[in-house]
Short mmCIF file of C-alpha atoms and ligand atoms in Angstrom, two decimals:
data_model
loop_
_atom_site.label_atom_id
_atom_site.label_comp_id
_atom_site.label_asym_id
_atom_site.label_seq_id
_atom_site.Cartn_x
_atom_site.Cartn_y
_atom_site.Cartn_z
CA UNK A 1 28.21 57.32 -22.52
CA UNK A 2 26.82 53.84 -22.04
CA UNK A 3 28.37 53.27 -18.61
CA UNK A 4 28.14 54.37 -14.98
CA UNK A 5 31.03 55.28 -12.71
CA UNK A 6 30.62 54.54 -9.01
CA UNK A 7 32.83 55.61 -6.13
CA UNK A 8 31.95 52.88 -3.66
CA UNK A 9 31.58 52.89 0.09
CA UNK A 10 28.71 55.31 0.78
CA UNK A 11 25.80 54.01 2.83
CA UNK A 12 22.43 54.51 1.13
CA UNK A 13 20.09 56.53 3.32
CA UNK A 14 16.73 58.22 2.82
CA UNK A 15 13.62 57.44 0.86
CA UNK A 16 12.89 56.44 -2.71
CA UNK A 17 9.57 55.88 -4.47
CA UNK A 18 9.28 52.58 -6.29
CA UNK A 19 8.32 52.89 -9.97
CA UNK A 20 5.49 51.04 -11.68
CA UNK A 21 6.13 47.43 -12.63
CA UNK A 22 7.82 46.72 -15.96
CA UNK A 23 6.55 43.16 -16.18
CA UNK A 24 2.97 44.30 -15.49
CA UNK A 25 3.07 47.33 -17.83
CA UNK A 26 4.23 45.39 -20.88
CA UNK A 27 1.41 42.82 -21.12
CA UNK A 28 -1.15 45.47 -20.11
CA UNK A 29 0.03 47.70 -22.95
CA UNK A 30 -0.23 44.68 -25.26
CA UNK A 31 -3.74 44.07 -23.92
CA UNK A 32 -4.91 47.51 -25.02
CA UNK A 33 -4.85 46.06 -28.56
CA UNK A 34 -7.92 44.03 -27.60
CA UNK A 35 -9.91 47.16 -26.89
CA UNK A 36 -11.36 49.65 -29.37
CA UNK A 37 -10.97 53.22 -28.10
CA UNK A 38 -8.54 54.85 -25.69
CA UNK A 39 -7.14 53.15 -22.58
CA UNK A 40 -5.25 55.16 -19.97
CA UNK A 41 -2.46 53.34 -18.15
CA UNK A 42 -1.24 55.14 -15.02
CA UNK A 43 2.10 54.60 -13.26
CA UNK A 44 3.63 53.24 -16.43
CA UNK A 45 7.42 53.36 -15.87
CA UNK A 46 9.54 55.50 -18.18
CA UNK A 47 12.06 52.80 -19.14
CA UNK A 48 13.35 51.62 -22.48
CA UNK A 49 11.36 48.35 -22.60
CA UNK A 50 8.13 50.32 -22.20
CA UNK A 51 9.33 52.79 -24.81
CA UNK A 52 9.90 49.89 -27.24
CA UNK A 53 6.43 48.55 -26.54
CA UNK A 54 4.99 52.04 -27.19
CA UNK A 55 6.90 52.09 -30.51
CA UNK A 56 5.58 48.68 -31.46
CA UNK A 57 2.01 49.79 -30.79
CA UNK A 58 2.59 52.97 -32.82
CA UNK A 59 4.03 51.00 -35.73
CA UNK A 60 0.85 48.90 -35.74
CA UNK A 61 -1.19 52.07 -36.29
CA UNK A 62 -2.18 52.86 -32.67
CA UNK A 63 -1.82 56.34 -31.32
CA UNK A 64 0.30 56.35 -28.15
CA UNK A 65 0.93 59.39 -25.94
CA UNK A 66 2.88 59.70 -22.71
CA UNK A 67 2.11 62.42 -20.17
CA UNK A 68 4.39 61.92 -17.18
CA UNK A 69 3.66 58.40 -15.96
CA UNK A 70 0.34 58.17 -17.82
CA UNK A 71 0.31 56.41 -21.16
CA UNK A 72 -2.74 56.72 -23.42
CA UNK A 73 -3.25 54.14 -26.14
CA UNK A 74 -5.89 54.60 -28.81
CA UNK A 75 -6.16 51.51 -31.02
CA UNK A 76 -8.74 52.80 -33.51
CA UNK A 77 -6.11 53.25 -36.23
CA UNK A 78 -4.82 49.65 -35.92
CA UNK A 79 -3.85 48.80 -39.49
CA UNK A 80 -0.62 46.80 -39.56
CA UNK A 81 0.01 43.26 -38.45
CA UNK A 82 3.72 43.12 -39.24
CA UNK A 83 6.00 44.21 -36.44
CA UNK A 84 9.22 46.15 -37.04
CA UNK A 85 12.15 43.84 -36.41
CA UNK A 86 14.33 46.40 -34.59
CA UNK A 87 11.95 46.53 -31.60
CA UNK A 88 10.96 42.86 -31.69
CA UNK A 89 14.64 41.93 -31.72
CA UNK A 90 15.46 43.75 -28.50
CA UNK A 91 12.47 42.84 -26.42
CA UNK A 92 11.13 39.44 -25.57
CA UNK A 93 7.75 40.80 -24.48
CA UNK A 94 6.98 41.55 -28.10
CA UNK A 95 5.78 37.93 -28.16
CA UNK A 96 2.95 39.20 -25.92
CA UNK A 97 1.51 41.07 -28.87
CA UNK A 98 0.94 37.78 -30.65
CA UNK A 99 -2.10 36.60 -28.68
CA UNK A 100 -3.61 40.10 -28.62
CA UNK A 101 -3.09 40.79 -32.33
CA UNK A 102 -4.51 37.42 -33.34
CA UNK A 103 -7.59 38.15 -31.24
CA UNK A 104 -8.05 41.61 -32.70
CA UNK A 105 -6.76 41.36 -36.27
CA UNK A 106 -6.55 37.64 -37.03
CA UNK A 107 -3.07 37.65 -38.50
CA UNK A 108 0.47 38.61 -37.58
CA UNK A 109 4.00 38.20 -38.94
CA UNK A 110 6.99 38.75 -36.66
CA UNK A 111 10.64 37.91 -36.21
CA UNK A 112 11.65 35.77 -33.25
CA UNK A 113 11.79 38.00 -30.15
CA UNK A 114 14.92 38.99 -28.25
CA UNK A 115 15.45 40.21 -24.68
CA UNK A 116 18.01 39.47 -22.01
CA UNK A 117 20.59 36.80 -22.77
CA UNK A 118 19.81 34.68 -19.73
CA UNK A 119 19.05 31.38 -21.32
CA UNK A 120 17.63 29.80 -24.44
CA UNK A 121 14.18 31.37 -23.84
CA UNK A 122 12.42 29.51 -26.63
CA UNK A 123 8.85 30.32 -27.70
CA UNK A 124 7.82 26.80 -28.66
CA UNK A 125 5.14 26.53 -25.99
CA UNK A 126 3.61 29.87 -27.05
CA UNK A 127 3.23 28.69 -30.64
CA UNK A 128 2.13 25.15 -29.77
CA UNK A 129 -0.59 26.46 -27.44
CA UNK A 130 -1.92 29.03 -29.89
CA UNK A 131 -2.14 26.30 -32.54
CA UNK A 132 -4.53 24.51 -30.20
CA UNK A 133 -6.74 27.59 -30.30
CA UNK A 134 -7.07 27.25 -34.07
CA UNK A 135 -4.12 29.40 -35.18
CA UNK A 136 -2.24 28.35 -38.31
CA UNK A 137 1.45 29.18 -37.92
CA UNK A 138 4.05 29.04 -40.63
CA UNK A 139 7.58 29.09 -39.25
CA UNK A 140 10.57 30.40 -41.19
CA UNK A 141 14.23 30.59 -40.12
CA UNK A 142 14.00 34.25 -38.95
CA UNK A 143 10.40 34.41 -37.79
CA UNK A 144 6.85 33.25 -38.40
CA UNK A 145 3.41 34.22 -39.72
CA UNK A 146 0.26 33.29 -37.81
CA UNK A 147 -3.37 33.43 -38.90
CA UNK A 148 -6.78 32.59 -37.48
CA UNK A 149 -10.40 33.40 -38.38
CA UNK A 150 -11.68 33.32 -34.80
CA UNK A 151 -9.72 32.01 -31.83
CA UNK A 152 -11.34 29.03 -30.10
CA UNK A 153 -11.18 28.36 -26.36
CA UNK A 154 -9.21 25.27 -25.30
CA UNK A 155 -8.29 23.38 -22.15
CA UNK A 156 -4.55 23.56 -21.48
CA UNK A 157 -2.53 21.25 -19.26
CA UNK A 158 0.81 22.91 -19.72
CA UNK A 159 4.05 20.92 -19.29
CA UNK A 160 5.58 23.65 -17.08
CA UNK A 161 4.70 27.03 -15.61
CA UNK A 162 5.50 29.99 -17.87
CA UNK A 163 4.75 33.63 -17.19
CA UNK A 164 4.81 34.58 -20.86
CA UNK A 165 2.69 31.66 -22.05
CA UNK A 166 0.07 32.31 -19.36
CA UNK A 167 -0.11 35.97 -20.42
CA UNK A 168 -0.28 35.20 -24.13
CA UNK A 169 -3.05 32.65 -23.63
CA UNK A 170 -4.99 35.06 -21.42
CA UNK A 171 -4.81 37.68 -24.15
CA UNK A 172 -5.84 35.18 -26.81
CA UNK A 173 -8.66 33.74 -24.70
CA UNK A 174 -10.59 36.77 -23.46
CA UNK A 175 -12.21 37.39 -26.86
CA UNK A 176 -12.13 33.74 -28.03
CA UNK A 177 -15.17 31.61 -28.71
CA UNK A 178 -16.01 29.47 -25.66
CA UNK A 179 -14.10 28.69 -22.50
CA UNK A 180 -10.33 28.40 -21.99
CA UNK A 181 -8.67 26.74 -19.01
CA UNK A 182 -4.98 27.38 -18.27
CA UNK A 183 -3.38 24.94 -15.85
CA UNK A 184 -0.86 25.25 -14.32
CA UNK A 185 -1.04 29.01 -14.77
CA UNK A 186 1.75 31.28 -13.51
CA UNK A 187 0.63 33.17 -10.39
CA UNK A 188 3.00 36.13 -10.55
CA UNK A 189 1.54 39.44 -9.25
CA UNK A 190 2.06 40.86 -12.75
CA UNK A 191 -0.35 38.26 -14.12
CA UNK A 192 -2.82 39.18 -11.41
CA UNK A 193 -2.52 42.80 -12.57
CA UNK A 194 -3.19 41.75 -16.16
CA UNK A 195 -6.30 39.83 -15.02
CA UNK A 196 -7.47 42.90 -13.08
CA UNK A 197 -7.01 45.12 -16.13
CA UNK A 198 -8.84 42.71 -18.43
CA UNK A 199 -11.70 42.07 -15.99
CA UNK A 200 -12.13 45.81 -15.49
CA UNK A 201 -12.45 46.09 -19.28
CA UNK A 202 -15.24 43.47 -19.26
CA UNK A 203 -13.37 40.16 -19.58
CA UNK A 204 -14.54 37.13 -17.57
CA UNK A 205 -11.46 35.61 -15.98
CA UNK A 206 -11.85 33.40 -12.91
CA UNK A 207 -9.11 32.12 -10.61
CA UNK A 208 -6.95 35.26 -10.48
CA UNK A 209 -3.85 34.53 -8.39
CA UNK A 210 -4.35 30.76 -8.51
CA UNK A 211 -2.68 28.16 -10.73
CA UNK A 212 -5.94 27.53 -12.61
CA UNK A 213 -7.39 30.30 -14.73
CA UNK A 214 -10.79 29.89 -16.39
CA UNK A 215 -11.58 32.40 -19.11
CA UNK A 216 -15.06 32.75 -20.56
CA UNK A 217 -14.72 34.45 -23.94
CA UNK A 218 -16.71 37.66 -24.38
CA UNK A 219 -17.65 39.56 -27.55
CA UNK A 220 -16.07 42.90 -26.75
CA UNK A 221 -14.00 44.81 -24.18
CA UNK A 222 -14.39 48.47 -23.24
CA UNK A 223 -11.70 51.17 -22.73
CA UNK A 224 -10.59 51.68 -19.12
CA UNK A 225 -8.20 53.67 -16.94
CA UNK A 226 -5.91 51.43 -14.89
CA UNK A 227 -3.02 51.94 -12.45
CA UNK A 228 0.00 49.66 -12.77
CA UNK A 229 1.17 48.32 -9.39
CA UNK A 230 4.66 49.06 -8.06
CA UNK A 231 7.60 46.96 -9.23
CA UNK A 232 8.54 44.28 -6.69
CA UNK A 233 11.80 43.54 -8.53
CA UNK A 234 12.93 47.17 -8.46
CA UNK A 235 11.97 47.35 -4.77
CA UNK A 236 14.02 44.20 -4.14
CA UNK A 237 17.01 45.66 -5.98
CA UNK A 238 17.02 48.83 -3.81
CA UNK A 239 16.54 46.64 -0.75
CA UNK A 240 19.67 44.71 -1.70
CA UNK A 241 21.66 47.88 -2.36
CA UNK A 242 20.65 49.06 1.10
CA UNK A 243 21.67 45.73 2.68
CA UNK A 244 25.03 45.71 0.88
CA UNK A 245 25.96 49.25 1.91
CA UNK A 246 24.63 48.93 5.47
CA UNK A 247 22.21 51.79 4.86
CA UNK A 248 18.69 52.72 5.90
CA UNK A 249 16.11 53.32 3.19
CA UNK A 250 12.33 53.63 3.08
CA UNK A 251 10.99 52.05 -0.11
CA UNK A 252 7.88 54.13 -0.67
CA UNK A 253 5.01 52.18 -2.35
CA UNK A 254 6.95 48.88 -2.37
CA UNK A 255 4.37 46.09 -2.80
CA UNK A 256 4.86 44.41 0.59
CA UNK A 257 2.23 41.72 -0.04
CA UNK A 258 4.05 40.48 -3.17
CA UNK A 259 7.51 40.30 -1.59
CA UNK A 260 7.13 37.73 1.17
CA UNK A 261 9.88 35.39 0.04
CA UNK A 262 12.28 38.25 -0.75
CA UNK A 263 11.72 39.88 2.64
CA UNK A 264 12.14 36.56 4.43
CA UNK A 265 15.52 35.97 2.74
CA UNK A 266 16.63 39.55 3.48
CA UNK A 267 15.74 39.07 7.17
CA UNK A 268 17.63 35.76 7.21
CA UNK A 269 20.65 37.63 5.90
CA UNK A 270 20.47 40.00 8.82
CA UNK A 271 18.54 43.00 7.44
CA UNK A 272 15.91 44.59 9.61
CA UNK A 273 12.67 45.00 7.69
CA UNK A 274 9.66 47.01 8.86
CA UNK A 275 6.59 46.81 6.68
CA UNK A 276 4.04 49.61 6.57
CA UNK A 277 0.97 50.07 4.42
CA UNK A 278 2.77 52.49 2.14
CA UNK A 279 6.16 50.83 1.90
CA UNK A 280 9.08 49.04 3.53
CA UNK A 281 11.78 50.41 5.82
CA UNK A 282 15.05 48.51 5.36
CA UNK A 283 17.93 48.78 7.76
CA UNK A 284 20.74 46.91 6.16
CA UNK A 285 23.60 45.45 8.05
CA UNK A 286 26.41 44.98 5.59
CA UNK A 287 28.49 41.87 6.16
CA UNK A 288 25.88 40.47 8.51
CA UNK A 289 27.60 37.12 8.61
CA UNK A 290 24.53 34.93 8.27
CA UNK A 291 24.41 31.83 6.10
CA UNK A 292 21.84 31.97 3.35
CA UNK A 293 20.59 29.30 1.00
CA UNK A 294 18.35 30.45 -1.79
CA UNK A 295 16.42 28.64 -4.52
CA UNK A 296 14.61 30.51 -7.26
CA UNK A 297 11.20 29.43 -8.48
CA UNK A 298 7.82 30.50 -9.79
CA UNK A 299 5.84 32.92 -7.63
CA UNK A 300 5.35 32.79 -4.64
CA UNK A 301 8.87 31.35 -4.47
CA UNK A 302 11.98 33.53 -4.66
CA UNK A 303 12.05 35.45 -8.01
CA UNK A 304 14.83 34.62 -10.45
CA UNK A 305 14.99 38.33 -11.30
CA UNK A 306 16.40 39.07 -7.82
CA UNK A 307 18.87 36.22 -7.78
CA UNK A 308 21.82 38.34 -8.98
CA UNK A 309 21.36 41.22 -6.49
CA UNK A 310 21.10 38.66 -3.65
CA UNK A 311 24.24 36.94 -4.93
CA UNK A 312 26.05 40.24 -4.36
CA UNK A 313 24.67 40.47 -0.82
CA UNK A 314 25.88 36.93 -0.15
CA UNK A 315 29.29 37.68 -1.67
CA UNK A 316 29.63 40.47 0.91
CA UNK A 317 28.17 38.58 3.87
CA UNK A 318 31.42 37.20 5.24
CA UNK A 319 30.13 33.63 5.27
CA UNK A 320 29.02 30.89 2.91
CA UNK A 321 25.96 31.04 0.73
CA UNK A 322 24.35 28.91 -1.90
CA UNK A 323 22.02 29.75 -4.78
CA UNK A 324 20.11 27.24 -6.87
CA UNK A 325 18.70 28.70 -10.11
CA UNK A 326 15.73 26.68 -11.37
CA UNK A 327 14.14 29.04 -13.92
CA UNK A 328 16.79 30.19 -16.42
CA UNK A 329 19.87 28.15 -17.21
CA UNK A 330 22.17 31.06 -18.00
CA UNK A 331 21.64 33.37 -15.09
CA UNK A 332 25.10 33.24 -13.52
CA UNK A 333 26.70 35.51 -16.10
CA UNK A 334 27.73 38.06 -13.48
CA UNK A 335 29.98 35.58 -11.68
CA UNK A 336 33.18 36.30 -13.72
CA UNK A 337 32.47 40.03 -13.36
CA UNK A 338 32.06 39.75 -9.59
CA UNK A 339 35.29 37.74 -9.51
CA UNK A 340 37.07 40.83 -10.93
CA UNK A 341 35.84 42.64 -7.81
CA UNK A 342 37.26 39.95 -5.54
CA UNK A 343 34.19 37.71 -5.03
CA UNK A 344 34.76 33.99 -4.56
CA UNK A 345 31.94 32.14 -6.31
CA UNK A 346 32.04 28.67 -7.80
CA UNK A 347 29.36 27.29 -10.13
CA UNK A 348 28.38 23.65 -10.38
CA UNK A 349 25.46 22.99 -12.72
CA UNK A 350 22.59 25.24 -11.69
CA UNK A 351 24.04 25.97 -8.24
CA UNK A 352 26.40 28.75 -7.23
CA UNK A 353 28.49 28.34 -4.07
CA UNK A 354 29.50 31.66 -2.59
CA UNK A 355 32.35 32.03 -0.18
CA UNK A 356 31.44 35.44 1.16
CA UNK A 357 34.17 37.95 1.88
CA UNK A 358 33.63 41.21 3.74
CA UNK A 359 34.74 43.58 1.04
CA UNK A 360 34.80 43.85 -2.72
CA UNK A 361 37.13 46.15 -4.64
CA UNK A 362 36.24 48.49 -7.49
CA UNK A 363 36.75 47.25 -11.05
CA UNK A 364 35.64 47.74 -14.63
CA UNK A 365 32.81 45.27 -15.13
CA UNK A 366 30.42 44.57 -17.98
CA UNK A 367 26.65 44.29 -17.68
CA UNK A 368 25.33 41.55 -19.94
CA UNK A 369 21.66 41.62 -19.05
CA UNK A 370 19.18 43.72 -17.11
CA UNK A 371 19.11 42.32 -13.56
CA UNK A 372 22.77 41.25 -13.62
CA UNK A 373 23.64 44.83 -14.61
CA UNK A 374 21.71 46.24 -11.64
CA UNK A 375 23.45 43.70 -9.40
CA UNK A 376 26.88 44.89 -10.60
CA UNK A 377 25.89 48.46 -9.71
CA UNK A 378 24.89 47.17 -6.26
CA UNK A 379 28.28 45.49 -5.86
CA UNK A 380 30.07 48.66 -6.96
CA UNK A 381 28.14 50.76 -4.42
CA UNK A 382 29.49 48.57 -1.63
CA UNK A 383 33.00 48.06 -3.06
CA UNK A 384 36.13 49.92 -2.01
CA UNK A 385 37.35 52.29 -4.70
CA UNK A 386 36.01 53.19 -8.12
CA UNK A 387 34.08 50.94 -10.48
CA UNK A 388 32.78 51.36 -13.98
CA UNK A 389 29.76 49.31 -15.07
CA UNK A 390 29.50 49.24 -18.87
CA UNK A 391 26.48 48.51 -21.09
CA UNK A 392 24.16 50.77 -19.14
CA UNK A 393 21.49 50.27 -21.81
CA UNK A 394 20.66 46.87 -20.30
CA UNK A 395 19.92 48.50 -16.95
CA UNK A 396 17.86 51.25 -18.60
CA UNK A 397 15.51 48.55 -19.87
CA UNK A 398 14.01 48.17 -16.42
CA UNK A 399 15.17 50.88 -13.97
CA UNK A 400 13.85 54.43 -14.14
CA UNK A 401 16.52 57.06 -13.38
CA UNK A 402 18.69 54.62 -11.43
CA UNK A 403 21.69 56.96 -11.28
CA UNK A 404 19.65 59.94 -10.11
CA UNK A 405 17.75 57.95 -7.51
CA UNK A 406 20.88 56.35 -6.09
CA UNK A 407 22.53 59.75 -5.93
CA UNK A 408 19.54 61.08 -3.97
CA UNK A 409 20.15 58.24 -1.52
CA UNK A 410 23.76 59.33 -1.04
CA UNK A 411 25.62 57.21 -3.59
CA UNK A 412 28.58 58.69 -5.46
CA UNK A 413 27.54 57.65 -8.94
CA UNK A 414 27.58 59.34 -12.34
CA UNK A 415 27.08 58.62 -16.01
CA UNK A 416 30.32 57.75 -17.77
C1 UD1 B 501 9.03 36.51 -17.46
C2 UD1 B 501 9.59 37.84 -17.01
C3 UD1 B 501 11.03 37.70 -16.55
C4 UD1 B 501 11.11 36.62 -15.46
C5 UD1 B 501 10.45 35.33 -15.93
C6 UD1 B 501 10.37 34.27 -14.83
C7 UD1 B 501 8.43 39.51 -18.33
C8 UD1 B 501 8.51 40.51 -19.42
N1 UD1 B 501 9.54 38.77 -18.11
O1 UD1 B 501 9.81 36.07 -18.56
O2 UD1 B 501 11.46 38.94 -16.02
O3 UD1 B 501 12.46 36.36 -15.16
O4 UD1 B 501 9.10 35.58 -16.38
O5 UD1 B 501 9.72 34.77 -13.71
O6 UD1 B 501 7.43 39.39 -17.64
N2 UD1 B 501 10.13 28.44 -21.81
C9 UD1 B 501 10.21 27.47 -22.79
N3 UD1 B 501 9.37 27.56 -23.88
C10 UD1 B 501 8.48 28.58 -24.04
C11 UD1 B 501 8.40 29.56 -23.02
C12 UD1 B 501 9.24 29.47 -21.92
O7 UD1 B 501 10.99 26.53 -22.69
O8 UD1 B 501 7.76 28.61 -25.05
C13 UD1 B 501 11.02 28.35 -20.62
C14 UD1 B 501 12.03 29.49 -20.51
O9 UD1 B 501 13.16 29.26 -21.31
C15 UD1 B 501 12.34 29.49 -19.02
C16 UD1 B 501 11.01 29.06 -18.40
O10 UD1 B 501 10.24 28.48 -19.45
O11 UD1 B 501 13.32 28.56 -18.72
C17 UD1 B 501 10.20 30.17 -17.76
O12 UD1 B 501 10.08 31.22 -18.67
P1 UD1 B 501 8.84 32.23 -18.65
O13 UD1 B 501 8.11 32.06 -17.35
O14 UD1 B 501 8.08 32.04 -19.90
O15 UD1 B 501 9.57 33.63 -18.63
P2 UD1 B 501 9.27 34.91 -19.50
O16 UD1 B 501 7.81 35.07 -19.69
O17 UD1 B 501 10.18 34.91 -20.68
#
């Protein structure tokens, strides 16, 4: 029962509400560790990565309750600084707990984090940067122990932009002694959400949304209630599924303002996009026959997390496309799977050349990571015949009720 079966060919039509953002929820949940008392996080998606983060917080002694989409975290019982390896191993965002735990408890031991297999994803820059804030880190083959009396602010000129490092340093800096400067900081909307959460709780972060964040350390933060914004990557995935099947879907609550580059590429590929205050209406034209060249990058450029779904749209476009992946070196893992469905894609270095056909055929394909898995489902929705996508657990990491929601939009899809 770790697969989905899809009878392809149905156009997606109707309306779906976009869930809260995974990549915003995870660091915000980690940030609750900085706050004594109970924080209430609204619109927190019910997905397995969030569940693992809840488990990690519980294993540290916090009390965590979910009521629908509201998650309450009370950190008063925080007692442990060692994280259970089964959750750390499956989720890369566990590294996010490092900065927060050091700020709150002063010491932490953990195994090296896991997550999607989309590249080397080292954590060297996390550790190197925290050392500059006064943390002593002892590395062992399986993991590391870190310790600090009080974190000290520092000025960072980072060698490259990293979402995770920016978040970890933010979490370490808000309660640190003195001022921290992060440059270049990642500007992703999820980082903006984290800044909003922390500032609401009493932090002093300047430069939200820019590539230079200045954090003035404060003594204490207070508990708050905060609403997680909608997930731009999930919205982009449904948008792609709509384009590929030639459907018409209203993406309720989709964060229009955060999706400029995605919407521009979808329009270039022939989709009609109407933006409203409360969402996006997509009218897909399958096989639109428009050339598309795409290059992933840090926000506000095209997100690497939507590269695979757009590859499927290009594979179905009936003309040539090109994708340059600049963020993760191993993000073309769906190519051999798409080939089983009849796609013609050739990889040279970090560029994929797509010779778009007009139809794919059903096949048994294997998800190997989260976004690639969702892209294979997208391909299967548009393909002729029946497909089975295995390893559903990867998809469950980030998509709430994908099967149910797609079925509500008219897809013939079931658990298998
Ligand atoms: C986050 C997102 C992920 C998204 C990615 C890029 C979360 C939970 N995950 O991942 O969905 O695809 O941003 O937008 O928010 N790197 C190093 N050394 C380090 C840290 C990173 O070399 O210490 C490299 C990575 O291997 C990668 C690049 O930096 O090539 C960018 O990674 P980063 O921005 O840190 O991504 P994540 O935070 O892991």
